[in-house]
XYZ file of C-alpha atoms in Angstrom:
313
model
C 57.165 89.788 -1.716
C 58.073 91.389 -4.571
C 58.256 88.777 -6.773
C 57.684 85.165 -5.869
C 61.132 83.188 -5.427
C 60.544 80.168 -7.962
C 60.280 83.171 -10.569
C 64.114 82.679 -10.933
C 63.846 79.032 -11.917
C 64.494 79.464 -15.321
C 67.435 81.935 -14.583
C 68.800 79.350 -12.232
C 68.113 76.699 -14.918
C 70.304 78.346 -17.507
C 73.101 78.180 -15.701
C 73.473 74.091 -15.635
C 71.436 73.325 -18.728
C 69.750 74.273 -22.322
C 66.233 74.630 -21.982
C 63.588 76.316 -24.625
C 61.562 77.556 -21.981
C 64.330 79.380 -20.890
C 65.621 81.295 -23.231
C 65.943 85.110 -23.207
C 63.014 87.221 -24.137
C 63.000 91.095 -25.108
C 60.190 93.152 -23.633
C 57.785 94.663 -25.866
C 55.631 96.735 -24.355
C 53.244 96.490 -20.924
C 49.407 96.346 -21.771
C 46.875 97.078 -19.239
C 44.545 94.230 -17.879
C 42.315 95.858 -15.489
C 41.709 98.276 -11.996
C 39.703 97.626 -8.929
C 38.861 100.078 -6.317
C 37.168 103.280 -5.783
C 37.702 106.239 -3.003
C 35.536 104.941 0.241
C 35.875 102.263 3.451
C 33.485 99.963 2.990
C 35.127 96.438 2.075
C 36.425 96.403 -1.118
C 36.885 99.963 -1.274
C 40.456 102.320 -1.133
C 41.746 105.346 0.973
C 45.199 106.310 0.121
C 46.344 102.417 -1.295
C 50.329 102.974 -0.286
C 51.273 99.579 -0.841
C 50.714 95.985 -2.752
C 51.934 92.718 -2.326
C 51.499 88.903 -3.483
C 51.660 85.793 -1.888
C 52.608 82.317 -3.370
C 49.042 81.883 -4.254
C 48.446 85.219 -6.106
C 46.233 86.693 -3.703
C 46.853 90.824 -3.339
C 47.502 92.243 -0.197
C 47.048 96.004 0.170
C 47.961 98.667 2.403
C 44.966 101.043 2.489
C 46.541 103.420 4.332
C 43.905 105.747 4.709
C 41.635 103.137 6.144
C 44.320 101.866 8.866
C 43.820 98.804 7.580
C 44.754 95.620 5.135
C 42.852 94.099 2.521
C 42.885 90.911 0.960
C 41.460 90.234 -2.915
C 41.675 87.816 -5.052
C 44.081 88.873 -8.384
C 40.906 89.768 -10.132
C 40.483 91.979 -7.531
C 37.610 90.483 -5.542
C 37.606 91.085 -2.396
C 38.386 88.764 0.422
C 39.073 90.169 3.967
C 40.223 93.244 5.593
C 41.828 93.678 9.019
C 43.135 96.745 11.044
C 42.143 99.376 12.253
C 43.624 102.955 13.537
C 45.378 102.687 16.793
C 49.022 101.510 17.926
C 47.666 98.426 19.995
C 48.271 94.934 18.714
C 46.661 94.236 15.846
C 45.898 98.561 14.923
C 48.016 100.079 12.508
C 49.074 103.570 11.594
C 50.062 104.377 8.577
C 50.900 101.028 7.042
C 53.442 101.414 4.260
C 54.877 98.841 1.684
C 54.156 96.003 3.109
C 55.441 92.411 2.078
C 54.786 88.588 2.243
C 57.226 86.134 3.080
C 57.658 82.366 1.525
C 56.041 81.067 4.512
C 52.377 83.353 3.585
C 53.079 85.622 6.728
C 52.455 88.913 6.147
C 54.808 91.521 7.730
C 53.526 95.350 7.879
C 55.682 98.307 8.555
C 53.964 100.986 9.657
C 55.235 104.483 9.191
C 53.032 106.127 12.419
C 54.145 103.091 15.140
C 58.138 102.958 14.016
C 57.636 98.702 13.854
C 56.531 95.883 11.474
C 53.769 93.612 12.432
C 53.119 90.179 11.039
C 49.825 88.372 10.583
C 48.796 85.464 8.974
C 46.803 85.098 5.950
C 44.076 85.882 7.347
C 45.215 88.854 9.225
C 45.718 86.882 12.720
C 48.122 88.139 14.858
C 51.415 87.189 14.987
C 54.487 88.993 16.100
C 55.612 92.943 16.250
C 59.115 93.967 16.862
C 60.805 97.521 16.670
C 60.299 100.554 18.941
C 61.019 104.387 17.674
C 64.608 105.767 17.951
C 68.009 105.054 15.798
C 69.720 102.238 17.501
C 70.038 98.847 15.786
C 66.446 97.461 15.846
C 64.511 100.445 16.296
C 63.412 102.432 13.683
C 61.856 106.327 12.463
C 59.448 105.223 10.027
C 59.513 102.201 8.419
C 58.577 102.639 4.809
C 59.104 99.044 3.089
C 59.834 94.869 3.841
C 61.308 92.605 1.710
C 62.744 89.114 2.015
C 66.048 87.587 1.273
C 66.626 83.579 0.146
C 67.165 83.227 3.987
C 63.975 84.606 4.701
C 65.910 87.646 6.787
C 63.728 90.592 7.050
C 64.558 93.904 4.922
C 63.697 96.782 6.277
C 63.869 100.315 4.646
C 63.935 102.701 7.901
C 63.391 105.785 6.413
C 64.177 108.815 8.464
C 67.348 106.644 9.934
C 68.481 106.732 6.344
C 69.340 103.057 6.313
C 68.184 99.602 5.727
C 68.179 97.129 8.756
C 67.940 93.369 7.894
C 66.654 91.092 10.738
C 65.646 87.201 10.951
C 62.596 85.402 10.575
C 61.551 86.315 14.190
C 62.864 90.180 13.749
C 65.971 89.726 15.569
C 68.943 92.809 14.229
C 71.448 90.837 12.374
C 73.161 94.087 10.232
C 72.168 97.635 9.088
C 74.004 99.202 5.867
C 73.538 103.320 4.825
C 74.149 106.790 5.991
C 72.631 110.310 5.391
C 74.067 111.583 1.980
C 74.251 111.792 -1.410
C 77.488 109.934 -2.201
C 77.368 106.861 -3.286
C 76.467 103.857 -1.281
C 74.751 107.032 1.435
C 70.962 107.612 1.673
C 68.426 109.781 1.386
C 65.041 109.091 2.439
C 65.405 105.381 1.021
C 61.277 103.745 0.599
C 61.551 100.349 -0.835
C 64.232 97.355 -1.286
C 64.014 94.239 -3.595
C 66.405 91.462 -3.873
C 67.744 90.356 -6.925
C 68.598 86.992 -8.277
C 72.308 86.774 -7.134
C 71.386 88.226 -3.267
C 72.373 91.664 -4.076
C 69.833 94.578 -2.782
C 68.353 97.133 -4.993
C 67.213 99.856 -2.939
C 64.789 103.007 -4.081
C 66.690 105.823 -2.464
C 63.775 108.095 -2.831
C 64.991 111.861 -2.295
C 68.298 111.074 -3.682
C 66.369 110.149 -7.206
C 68.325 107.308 -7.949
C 68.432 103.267 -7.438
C 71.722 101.641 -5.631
C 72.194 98.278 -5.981
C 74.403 96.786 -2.185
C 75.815 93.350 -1.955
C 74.068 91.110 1.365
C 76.776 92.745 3.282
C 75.703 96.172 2.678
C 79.012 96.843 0.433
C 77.521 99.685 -2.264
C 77.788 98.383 -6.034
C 75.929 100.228 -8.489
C 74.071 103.447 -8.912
C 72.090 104.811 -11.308
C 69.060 107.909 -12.175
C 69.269 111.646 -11.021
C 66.438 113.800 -10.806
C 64.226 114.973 -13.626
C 61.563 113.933 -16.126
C 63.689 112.154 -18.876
C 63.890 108.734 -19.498
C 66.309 107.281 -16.612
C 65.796 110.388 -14.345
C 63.084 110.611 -11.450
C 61.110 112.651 -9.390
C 61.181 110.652 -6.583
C 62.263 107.010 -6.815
C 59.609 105.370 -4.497
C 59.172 101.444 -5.195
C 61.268 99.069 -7.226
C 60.712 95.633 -7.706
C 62.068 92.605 -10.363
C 60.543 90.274 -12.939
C 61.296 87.060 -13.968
C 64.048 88.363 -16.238
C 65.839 90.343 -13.725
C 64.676 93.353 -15.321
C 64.186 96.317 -12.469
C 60.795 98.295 -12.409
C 60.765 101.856 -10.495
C 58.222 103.513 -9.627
C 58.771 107.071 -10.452
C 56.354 109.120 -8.086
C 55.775 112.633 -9.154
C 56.626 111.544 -12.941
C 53.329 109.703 -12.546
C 54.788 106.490 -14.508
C 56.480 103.238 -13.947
C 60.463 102.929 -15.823
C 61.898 99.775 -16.568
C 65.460 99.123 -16.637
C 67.483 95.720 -17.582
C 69.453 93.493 -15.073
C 72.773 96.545 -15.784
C 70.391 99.728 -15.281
C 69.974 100.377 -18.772
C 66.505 102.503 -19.571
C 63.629 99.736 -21.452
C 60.673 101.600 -21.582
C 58.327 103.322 -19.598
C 54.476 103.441 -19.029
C 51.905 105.636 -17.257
C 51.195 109.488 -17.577
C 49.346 111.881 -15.315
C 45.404 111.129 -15.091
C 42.576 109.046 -13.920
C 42.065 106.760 -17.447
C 42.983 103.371 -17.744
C 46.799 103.231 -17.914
C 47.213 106.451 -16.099
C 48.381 107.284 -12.465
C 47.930 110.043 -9.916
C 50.874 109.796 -7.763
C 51.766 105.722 -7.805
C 53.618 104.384 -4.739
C 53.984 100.563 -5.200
C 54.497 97.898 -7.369
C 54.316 93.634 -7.556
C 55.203 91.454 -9.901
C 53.960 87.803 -10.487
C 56.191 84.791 -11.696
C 53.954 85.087 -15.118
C 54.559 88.717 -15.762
C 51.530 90.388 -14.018
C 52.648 93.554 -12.640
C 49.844 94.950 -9.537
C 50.713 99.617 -9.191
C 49.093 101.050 -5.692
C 47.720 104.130 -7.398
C 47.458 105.848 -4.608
C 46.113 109.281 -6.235
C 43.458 107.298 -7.874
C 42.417 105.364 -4.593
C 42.746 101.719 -7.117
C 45.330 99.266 -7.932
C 45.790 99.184 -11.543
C 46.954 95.388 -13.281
C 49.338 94.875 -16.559
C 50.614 92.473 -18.019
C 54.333 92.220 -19.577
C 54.160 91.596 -22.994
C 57.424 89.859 -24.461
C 58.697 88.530 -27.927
């Protein structure tokens, strides 16, 4: 998930009550914590790391794409397990993409190469698979991200399709919102999808350079960023996800940097540059976020996930 869902206690809190502990906070700055990971396939080690994700218990789950596979560390970034590995049988993956974990610790796994999600268990058992390649409801043309409404229905980013599908818990179709195009409320190439606090979906509409906030009936409500290297402007749009605050986090591919925007779309900061220091990215493709402010990046150029922290006042 991309940020765990009793984050938005305090932002449900404020609405009924005065609370301290709630009150708003202005971001400062993000500080880097630490990285894990270096280019290889033994355990432990990375291959093209395409996407990250937490579960309730701040574990990191990782698509090493490279490897065909999905590891498991601990947030310091030991290692735990791995599973996968290339193939399109049950349990073999190709090409896993952004992959997500849902409230009840399943893990569900699109994978670009097969055109379906899997789900596993914690421990990388088995579960279910639905989806099939084409452009009907339910079947996809590379599925590129999962995320999870407060229903637990299924988000699904289907990227060539240029649309996002939403299923239930057991990957039934329920809906499907988007359309090839640059207008607003169309799609280009769309890679991620994060739910915000009042249901609404913020989608990363990748080759359109922008983010486009839907209602949960697919009804288009916002839009903001257009290509470019400015603050607010991207080269490729890629991952988004929220914090606590509401505050939306893009990843901003071929910038080589993370931008941070406020609950309206209004440009916070931004961190990351171009290189292979501390700090730095090479081509980022994912991002988590933690209920405390920890914020995990896929660097996928760098073959390492990379850890901040949010620093407030």
């Amino acid at each position: 998930m991309k940020i765990h869902r009793f984050a938005f206690t305090c932002l449900l809190a404020t609405s009924f009550l005065t609370t301290s502990g709630c009150e708003p906070r202005t971001l400062t700055s993000i500080e880097f914590v630490s990285q894990w990971g270096t280019m290889g396939s033994a355990p432990g080690e990375l291959k093209e790391p395409i996407g990250v994700a937490l579960d309730t218990e701040g574990r990191v789950y990782v698509a090493d794409a490279g490897n065909s596979r999905i590891q498991k560390f601990t947030a310091d970034g030991r290692f735990l397990a791995q599973w996968g590995t290339q193939g399109s049988s049950t349990g073999e993956l190709d090409r896993p993409i952004h992959l997500a974990v849902n409230s009840k610790g399943l893990v569900h796994v699109p994978e670009y190469g097969n055109d379906r999600v899997q789900v596993f268990d914690e421990n990388g058992v088995f579960q279910f698979s639905w989806g099939t390649k084409g452009k009907d409801q339910g079947e996809f043309d590379a599925p590129g991200a999962v995320d999870f409404d407060g229903n637990d229905h299924t988000l699904v980013t289907d990227f060539y399709n240029h649309r996002i599908q939403v299923f239930d818990e057991n990957g039934n179709a329920i809906s499907q919102f988007g359309t090839k195009g640059h207008d607003p409320g169309q799609l280009h190439y769309p890679t991620d999808v994060a739910v915000d606090g009042n249901g609404n979906f913020i989608v990363a509409d990748a080759y359109n350079h922008r983010i486009q906030r839907f209602d949960p009936t697919g009804k288009f409500l916002q839009v903001w960023g257009r290509q470019g290297k400015k603050q607010g402007e991207f080269e490729v749009a890629n991952a988004v996800a929220l914090d606590a605050a509401q505050r939306v986090y893009v990843v901003d591919f071929d910038n080589h940097r993370v931008q941070v925007f406020d609950d309206s779309g209004k440009f916070a900061l931004e961190f990351g540059s171009k290189g292979n220091a501390a700090g730095q990215f090479n081509h980022p493709t994912d991002i988590a976020i933690d209920s405390d402010g920890t914020i995990y990046i896929a660097d996928w150029g760098n073959n390492r996930i990379q850890k901040f922290r949010i620093a407030e006042r």
